[in-house]
């Protein structure tokens, strides 16, 4: 297999998991990031090559040209695997140029961008008959009345462009309790030049969050899938997964596979759902169009999505596979899970007796791996450096 795998975004553990999933099969992995300072994923023993590229946002044209120039020097086209939403956006914007030099799962320009845009995704979901939380646009007539009569408080102010919102506010949404907080949240977003929508909060604790992780081949048919149940997030209630367990939920396949196939999706996708605690119905929350935080656990239960991607794009057999039983294997990002547990207990949402059983499940960790310890050591050094820097400024 001469095709290299170019991994975009290696300053986070998602890139690390992709490198490991490919490198363990002897694939030449290339870790690409805009800075060499914190890209601890590139310290993996499975990383074959590391490159510093122009910034994907501040120097977008130079970044795209950098990728093209690199691919031109290769004997065969590399496989391109983004591990962050911002890289997905850039690839989608320049898909026609990049697919001349790279092997990329998606072939329809604009599809990735559309499903990452929460407002457009809502419209697509409605059209396909998939439940979404009741939503009101800020510019609608009688906006406040619709919020108070239909959405009700508390509710969430949600960005249409999540990567930009998270980059500025370090959170996924604003939760508001009343009209005053709603107007303040909208003003914050407007001042930052970001569009937002307002949604009803689906009843249910964080353990009512589920994921449907799937691979769709170049005919847009689901060939591999796994479903999971979240238990803890950080920031709590509206954050990223820090403790999630593989859980077989056939209904998620029935909803998720049909939806992705109907929109002619190709490659890996993760749909996040929330199960309404009152009705039991599943609501689509968002779609991740790239390798996700759960990747290491998904590989552990038997579905190596980066490798499947690589095999198909290099014209090799991928077969089919679904995890149709409960493995009880968990994903844990220990660093943020500790912070989450602290906040859950502080707010009275979880107690010690509820937390203790989760500590004894078989786990896959975000960063630590006995067979590949160097990235974890680099991560700890990075965190210590940040801590001492904050202390010295205080």
Short mmCIF file of C-alpha atoms in Angstrom, two decimals:
data_model
loop_
_atom_site.label_atom_id
_atom_site.label_comp_id
_atom_site.label_asym_id
_atom_site.label_seq_id
_atom_site.Cartn_x
_atom_site.Cartn_y
_atom_site.Cartn_z
CA UNK A 1 0.00 0.00 0.00
CA UNK A 2 1.96 2.99 -1.31
CA UNK A 3 -0.72 5.60 -0.71
CA UNK A 4 0.12 7.75 2.29
CA UNK A 5 -2.55 8.86 4.75
CA UNK A 6 -2.47 12.61 5.41
CA UNK A 7 -4.01 13.39 8.80
CA UNK A 8 -5.15 17.01 9.26
CA UNK A 9 -5.22 18.25 12.86
CA UNK A 10 -2.76 16.61 15.24
CA UNK A 11 -2.92 18.89 18.28
CA UNK A 12 -5.83 16.87 19.66
CA UNK A 13 -6.48 13.23 20.44
CA UNK A 14 -8.79 12.67 17.45
CA UNK A 15 -5.82 12.99 15.12
CA UNK A 16 -3.84 10.72 17.42
CA UNK A 17 -6.47 7.98 17.24
CA UNK A 18 -6.54 8.20 13.42
CA UNK A 19 -2.76 7.89 13.25
CA UNK A 20 -2.83 4.83 15.49
CA UNK A 21 -5.71 3.20 13.62
CA UNK A 22 -3.81 3.48 10.35
CA UNK A 23 -0.23 3.08 11.53
CA UNK A 24 -0.93 -0.23 13.24
CA UNK A 25 -1.67 -1.61 9.75
CA UNK A 26 1.65 -0.39 8.41
CA UNK A 27 0.26 2.61 6.57
CA UNK A 28 2.55 5.61 6.14
CA UNK A 29 0.87 8.36 8.19
CA UNK A 30 1.55 12.06 7.76
CA UNK A 31 0.68 14.34 10.68
CA UNK A 32 -0.18 17.85 9.48
CA UNK A 33 -0.78 20.84 11.72
CA UNK A 34 -0.18 24.58 11.64
CA UNK A 35 2.08 24.49 14.70
CA UNK A 36 4.64 22.03 16.00
CA UNK A 37 4.22 23.30 19.55
CA UNK A 38 1.29 21.23 20.80
CA UNK A 39 0.72 18.55 18.15
CA UNK A 40 1.35 15.66 20.54
CA UNK A 41 -0.37 13.22 18.16
CA UNK A 42 2.68 13.45 15.92
CA UNK A 43 4.75 11.94 18.76
CA UNK A 44 3.03 8.60 18.23
CA UNK A 45 5.30 5.74 17.19
CA UNK A 46 2.79 5.15 14.39
CA UNK A 47 3.44 8.58 12.88
CA UNK A 48 5.72 8.24 9.84
CA UNK A 49 6.06 11.89 8.90
CA UNK A 50 5.18 15.25 10.43
CA UNK A 51 4.60 18.51 8.58
CA UNK A 52 3.97 22.10 9.64
CA UNK A 53 1.50 23.77 7.28
CA UNK A 54 0.16 27.32 6.90
CA UNK A 55 -2.84 28.06 9.11
CA UNK A 56 -6.05 26.58 7.66
CA UNK A 57 -7.99 29.79 8.35
CA UNK A 58 -5.56 32.71 8.52
CA UNK A 59 -3.63 31.51 5.46
CA UNK A 60 -6.25 29.38 3.73
CA UNK A 61 -5.00 29.72 0.15
CA UNK A 62 -1.44 28.95 1.22
CA UNK A 63 -2.67 25.97 3.20
CA UNK A 64 -4.51 24.50 0.20
CA UNK A 65 -1.50 25.09 -2.02
CA UNK A 66 0.71 23.43 0.61
CA UNK A 67 -1.47 20.30 0.45
CA UNK A 68 -1.43 20.28 -3.35
CA UNK A 69 2.33 20.75 -3.51
CA UNK A 70 2.85 17.88 -1.08
CA UNK A 71 0.59 15.54 -3.05
CA UNK A 72 2.35 16.42 -6.32
CA UNK A 73 5.60 15.08 -4.85
CA UNK A 74 4.06 11.66 -4.16
CA UNK A 75 4.11 8.71 -6.56
CA UNK A 76 0.41 7.96 -5.89
CA UNK A 77 -2.39 10.14 -4.46
CA UNK A 78 -2.52 10.26 -0.64
CA UNK A 79 -5.71 9.63 1.32
CA UNK A 80 -6.89 12.84 3.01
CA UNK A 81 -8.42 12.49 6.49
CA UNK A 82 -9.58 15.62 8.37
CA UNK A 83 -9.89 15.41 12.16
CA UNK A 84 -11.42 18.80 12.90
CA UNK A 85 -14.48 20.64 11.57
CA UNK A 86 -12.41 23.54 10.26
CA UNK A 87 -10.37 21.23 8.05
CA UNK A 88 -13.58 19.66 6.75
CA UNK A 89 -14.83 23.12 5.77
CA UNK A 90 -11.63 23.95 3.88
CA UNK A 91 -11.62 20.63 2.03
CA UNK A 92 -15.25 21.11 1.06
CA UNK A 93 -14.63 24.64 -0.21
CA UNK A 94 -11.71 23.43 -2.35
CA UNK A 95 -12.97 19.93 -3.11
CA UNK A 96 -12.66 20.22 -6.89
CA UNK A 97 -9.01 21.27 -6.63
CA UNK A 98 -8.00 18.81 -3.91
CA UNK A 99 -9.62 15.71 -5.37
CA UNK A 100 -7.29 16.01 -8.37
CA UNK A 101 -4.42 15.17 -6.03
CA UNK A 102 -5.98 13.37 -3.04
CA UNK A 103 -8.32 10.47 -2.40
CA UNK A 104 -11.34 11.94 -0.56
CA UNK A 105 -14.52 10.14 0.47
CA UNK A 106 -17.01 12.91 -0.32
CA UNK A 107 -17.59 13.78 -3.97
CA UNK A 108 -20.46 16.29 -3.74
CA UNK A 109 -19.12 19.75 -3.00
CA UNK A 110 -21.17 21.59 -0.39
CA UNK A 111 -22.70 18.56 1.32
CA UNK A 112 -20.25 18.59 4.22
CA UNK A 113 -20.74 22.32 4.73
CA UNK A 114 -24.53 22.01 4.59
CA UNK A 115 -24.81 19.31 7.23
CA UNK A 116 -22.38 21.17 9.50
CA UNK A 117 -24.55 24.27 9.27
CA UNK A 118 -27.21 23.74 11.94
CA UNK A 119 -29.89 25.78 10.17
CA UNK A 120 -29.46 24.00 6.85
CA UNK A 121 -29.24 20.63 8.60
CA UNK A 122 -32.57 21.33 10.31
CA UNK A 123 -34.21 21.98 6.95
CA UNK A 124 -32.74 18.79 5.45
CA UNK A 125 -33.87 16.75 8.46
CA UNK A 126 -37.42 18.13 8.22
CA UNK A 127 -37.51 17.29 4.52
CA UNK A 128 -36.41 13.71 5.24
CA UNK A 129 -38.86 13.23 8.12
CA UNK A 130 -36.27 13.12 10.92
CA UNK A 131 -37.18 14.75 14.22
CA UNK A 132 -35.23 17.83 15.29
CA UNK A 133 -35.73 20.09 18.33
CA UNK A 134 -38.28 22.85 17.73
CA UNK A 135 -36.39 25.83 16.37
CA UNK A 136 -36.98 29.56 15.93
CA UNK A 137 -34.81 31.83 13.82
CA UNK A 138 -33.80 35.15 15.32
CA UNK A 139 -35.09 37.12 12.34
CA UNK A 140 -38.58 35.59 12.40
CA UNK A 141 -41.61 37.76 13.05
CA UNK A 142 -42.92 37.66 16.62
CA UNK A 143 -39.64 36.05 17.65
CA UNK A 144 -40.01 36.59 21.41
CA UNK A 145 -43.63 35.45 21.41
CA UNK A 146 -42.69 32.22 19.62
CA UNK A 147 -39.96 31.56 22.17
CA UNK A 148 -42.22 32.13 25.15
CA UNK A 149 -45.22 30.26 23.72
CA UNK A 150 -43.62 27.36 21.83
CA UNK A 151 -39.99 26.91 22.86
CA UNK A 152 -40.26 28.12 26.47
CA UNK A 153 -37.45 28.71 28.95
CA UNK A 154 -34.88 27.41 29.56
CA UNK A 155 -33.79 27.05 25.96
CA UNK A 156 -30.55 27.13 24.01
CA UNK A 157 -29.04 29.68 21.66
CA UNK A 158 -27.19 27.60 19.12
CA UNK A 159 -24.75 28.67 16.37
CA UNK A 160 -25.28 27.80 12.74
CA UNK A 161 -21.48 27.64 12.42
CA UNK A 162 -20.24 25.55 15.34
CA UNK A 163 -16.45 25.68 14.72
CA UNK A 164 -16.42 29.49 14.69
CA UNK A 165 -18.65 29.68 17.77
CA UNK A 166 -16.57 27.21 19.79
CA UNK A 167 -13.35 28.97 18.77
CA UNK A 168 -14.64 32.24 20.25
CA UNK A 169 -16.76 31.16 23.23
CA UNK A 170 -15.20 27.75 24.11
CA UNK A 171 -18.65 26.19 24.35
CA UNK A 172 -21.21 24.71 21.96
CA UNK A 173 -24.29 26.72 22.98
CA UNK A 174 -25.63 29.35 25.35
CA UNK A 175 -28.26 28.06 27.76
CA UNK A 176 -30.66 30.85 28.74
CA UNK A 177 -33.24 30.95 31.53
CA UNK A 178 -35.30 34.01 30.56
CA UNK A 179 -35.81 36.78 28.03
CA UNK A 180 -33.04 38.96 29.44
CA UNK A 181 -30.48 36.16 29.13
CA UNK A 182 -31.78 35.29 25.67
CA UNK A 183 -31.30 38.83 24.38
CA UNK A 184 -27.85 39.04 25.98
CA UNK A 185 -26.78 35.76 24.37
CA UNK A 186 -27.99 36.85 20.94
CA UNK A 187 -26.13 40.15 21.32
CA UNK A 188 -22.90 38.30 22.19
CA UNK A 189 -23.22 36.22 19.05
CA UNK A 190 -24.10 39.23 16.89
CA UNK A 191 -21.15 41.19 18.25
CA UNK A 192 -18.93 38.27 17.22
CA UNK A 193 -20.48 38.27 13.76
CA UNK A 194 -22.10 34.85 14.23
CA UNK A 195 -25.60 33.70 13.28
CA UNK A 196 -27.59 31.76 15.87
CA UNK A 197 -30.90 29.95 16.20
CA UNK A 198 -32.95 29.19 19.31
CA UNK A 199 -34.03 25.64 20.15
CA UNK A 200 -36.13 23.78 22.68
CA UNK A 201 -34.15 21.66 25.13
CA UNK A 202 -35.16 18.02 24.69
CA UNK A 203 -35.98 16.58 28.16
CA UNK A 204 -33.45 14.15 29.57
CA UNK A 205 -30.11 14.04 31.38
CA UNK A 206 -26.81 13.66 29.51
CA UNK A 207 -27.23 9.87 29.44
CA UNK A 208 -30.07 10.45 26.96
CA UNK A 209 -27.47 11.44 24.36
CA UNK A 210 -26.65 8.78 21.76
CA UNK A 211 -24.49 8.48 18.67
CA UNK A 212 -24.83 6.59 15.42
CA UNK A 213 -21.38 6.14 13.88
CA UNK A 214 -21.36 4.85 10.31
CA UNK A 215 -19.35 4.42 7.14
CA UNK A 216 -21.06 4.83 3.78
CA UNK A 217 -19.33 3.51 0.69
CA UNK A 218 -19.02 5.30 -2.63
CA UNK A 219 -22.53 4.12 -3.52
CA UNK A 220 -23.80 5.90 -0.38
CA UNK A 221 -24.77 2.67 1.36
CA UNK A 222 -24.05 2.04 5.04
CA UNK A 223 -21.50 -0.77 5.28
CA UNK A 224 -20.33 -0.43 8.90
CA UNK A 225 -22.00 1.03 11.98
CA UNK A 226 -21.86 1.26 15.76
CA UNK A 227 -24.26 2.95 18.19
CA UNK A 228 -23.24 4.40 21.55
CA UNK A 229 -24.72 6.01 24.66
CA UNK A 230 -23.12 9.03 26.27
CA UNK A 231 -22.94 9.31 30.04
CA UNK A 232 -20.87 12.40 30.70
CA UNK A 233 -19.95 15.49 28.69
CA UNK A 234 -17.70 18.48 29.22
CA UNK A 235 -18.73 21.20 29.60
CA UNK A 236 -21.55 19.35 31.30
CA UNK A 237 -24.97 19.14 29.59
CA UNK A 238 -23.92 20.76 26.31
CA UNK A 239 -20.37 19.66 25.64
CA UNK A 240 -18.24 16.97 24.02
CA UNK A 241 -18.23 13.37 25.17
CA UNK A 242 -15.82 12.50 27.96
CA UNK A 243 -17.41 9.18 28.97
CA UNK A 244 -19.41 7.13 26.46
CA UNK A 245 -20.27 3.42 26.28
CA UNK A 246 -20.96 1.34 23.16
CA UNK A 247 -24.66 0.46 23.24
CA UNK A 248 -26.60 -1.45 20.59
CA UNK A 249 -29.69 0.60 19.66
CA UNK A 250 -31.32 -0.74 16.46
CA UNK A 251 -33.62 2.29 16.18
CA UNK A 252 -30.62 4.55 15.63
CA UNK A 253 -29.66 2.49 12.58
CA UNK A 254 -33.22 2.68 11.25
CA UNK A 255 -33.22 6.48 11.52
CA UNK A 256 -29.57 7.29 10.86
CA UNK A 257 -28.78 4.94 7.99
CA UNK A 258 -31.84 5.95 6.01
CA UNK A 259 -31.12 9.65 6.54
CA UNK A 260 -27.47 9.45 5.46
CA UNK A 261 -28.28 7.29 2.45
CA UNK A 262 -31.11 9.61 1.42
CA UNK A 263 -28.78 12.63 1.32
CA UNK A 264 -26.19 10.61 -0.67
CA UNK A 265 -23.53 10.87 2.01
CA UNK A 266 -20.18 9.12 1.52
CA UNK A 267 -17.52 8.23 4.06
CA UNK A 268 -17.60 8.40 7.85
CA UNK A 269 -20.29 10.30 9.75
CA UNK A 270 -21.44 10.48 13.34
CA UNK A 271 -25.01 11.56 14.05
CA UNK A 272 -25.72 12.76 17.58
CA UNK A 273 -29.22 12.07 18.86
CA UNK A 274 -31.05 12.88 22.06
CA UNK A 275 -33.78 10.57 23.36
CA UNK A 276 -36.73 12.52 24.74
CA UNK A 277 -37.15 11.39 28.36
CA UNK A 278 -40.91 11.95 28.12
CA UNK A 279 -41.76 10.44 24.73
CA UNK A 280 -38.84 8.10 24.03
CA UNK A 281 -38.41 9.59 20.56
CA UNK A 282 -34.96 10.31 19.13
CA UNK A 283 -34.15 13.85 17.96
CA UNK A 284 -31.25 14.60 15.62
CA UNK A 285 -28.92 17.13 17.28
CA UNK A 286 -25.94 17.39 14.94
CA UNK A 287 -23.70 15.53 12.51
CA UNK A 288 -19.92 15.23 12.69
CA UNK A 289 -18.51 14.84 9.19
CA UNK A 290 -15.06 13.69 10.33
CA UNK A 291 -13.37 11.24 12.69
CA UNK A 292 -14.65 11.90 16.22
CA UNK A 293 -13.69 11.71 19.88
CA UNK A 294 -15.03 8.14 20.12
CA UNK A 295 -12.76 6.78 17.40
CA UNK A 296 -10.43 4.81 19.69
CA UNK A 297 -13.38 3.05 21.34
CA UNK A 298 -15.07 2.36 18.00
CA UNK A 299 -11.86 0.68 16.87
CA UNK A 300 -11.68 -1.32 20.09
CA UNK A 301 -15.19 -2.75 19.64
CA UNK A 302 -14.26 -3.87 16.15
CA UNK A 303 -14.83 -1.10 13.59
CA UNK A 304 -11.72 0.80 12.49
CA UNK A 305 -13.25 3.68 10.55
CA UNK A 306 -10.00 5.39 9.40
CA UNK A 307 -8.71 2.05 8.06
CA UNK A 308 -12.02 1.30 6.33
CA UNK A 309 -11.82 4.74 4.72
CA UNK A 310 -8.29 4.06 3.55
CA UNK A 311 -9.11 0.61 2.17
CA UNK A 312 -12.08 1.78 0.11
CA UNK A 313 -10.34 4.82 -1.33
CA UNK A 314 -7.39 2.67 -2.37
CA UNK A 315 -9.76 0.23 -4.14
CA UNK A 316 -9.58 -2.59 -1.60
CA UNK A 317 -12.37 -4.73 -0.18
CA UNK A 318 -14.05 -3.37 2.97
CA UNK A 319 -16.89 -5.84 3.55
CA UNK A 320 -19.65 -5.01 6.04
CA UNK A 321 -19.88 -5.01 9.83
CA UNK A 322 -22.25 -3.84 12.55
CA UNK A 323 -21.84 -4.20 16.32
CA UNK A 324 -25.23 -5.72 17.16
CA UNK A 325 -24.67 -6.45 20.84
CA UNK A 326 -23.51 -4.57 23.93
CA UNK A 327 -19.77 -4.83 24.49
CA UNK A 328 -19.83 -2.62 27.62
CA UNK A 329 -16.59 -1.01 26.44
CA UNK A 330 -16.32 2.68 27.33
CA UNK A 331 -14.48 5.68 25.95
CA UNK A 332 -12.96 7.98 28.57
CA UNK A 333 -11.12 11.27 28.22
CA UNK A 334 -9.82 11.13 31.78
CA UNK A 335 -8.55 14.72 32.01
CA UNK A 336 -11.89 16.35 31.15
CA UNK A 337 -13.96 13.55 32.72
CA UNK A 338 -12.51 14.49 36.11
CA UNK A 339 -13.55 18.10 35.53
CA UNK A 340 -16.99 16.97 34.40
CA UNK A 341 -17.55 14.73 37.44
CA UNK A 342 -16.63 17.63 39.69
CA UNK A 343 -19.21 19.88 37.98
CA UNK A 344 -21.94 17.21 37.91
CA UNK A 345 -21.52 16.68 41.65
CA UNK A 346 -21.31 20.40 42.38
CA UNK A 347 -24.63 20.99 40.61
CA UNK A 348 -26.26 17.94 42.18
CA UNK A 349 -26.76 16.15 38.86
CA UNK A 350 -24.72 13.08 39.83
CA UNK A 351 -23.78 11.43 43.10
CA UNK A 352 -20.82 9.24 44.06
CA UNK A 353 -22.94 6.03 43.99
CA UNK A 354 -23.95 6.87 40.42
CA UNK A 355 -20.38 7.56 39.33
CA UNK A 356 -18.54 4.64 40.97
CA UNK A 357 -19.95 1.83 38.73
CA UNK A 358 -18.74 3.63 35.60
CA UNK A 359 -15.16 3.61 36.90
CA UNK A 360 -14.95 -0.19 36.64
CA UNK A 361 -16.04 -0.67 33.03
CA UNK A 362 -13.44 -1.74 30.48
CA UNK A 363 -12.16 1.51 28.98
CA UNK A 364 -10.35 2.88 26.00
CA UNK A 365 -8.65 6.18 26.70
CA UNK A 366 -8.41 9.26 24.55
CA UNK A 367 -4.63 9.60 24.81
CA UNK A 368 -3.04 6.91 26.97
CA UNK A 369 -1.92 3.65 25.35
CA UNK A 370 0.55 1.22 26.92
CA UNK A 371 1.86 0.37 23.46
CA UNK A 372 2.31 4.02 22.48
CA UNK A 373 3.00 6.11 25.62
CA UNK A 374 4.94 9.05 24.16
CA UNK A 375 1.87 11.16 23.13
CA UNK A 376 0.53 10.97 26.71
CA UNK A 377 3.90 12.10 28.07
CA UNK A 378 3.95 14.99 25.60
CA UNK A 379 0.38 15.89 26.57
CA UNK A 380 1.27 15.98 30.28
CA UNK A 381 4.28 18.19 29.57
CA UNK A 382 2.05 20.53 27.57
CA UNK A 383 -0.53 20.75 30.37
CA UNK A 384 2.16 21.36 33.00
CA UNK A 385 3.62 24.12 30.87
CA UNK A 386 0.22 25.78 30.54
CA UNK A 387 -0.42 25.48 34.27
CA UNK A 388 2.93 27.05 35.22
CA UNK A 389 2.35 29.80 32.66
CA UNK A 390 -1.01 30.67 34.27
CA UNK A 391 0.50 30.59 37.75
CA UNK A 392 3.34 32.87 36.76
CA UNK A 393 0.87 35.44 35.39
CA UNK A 394 -1.34 35.41 38.49
#
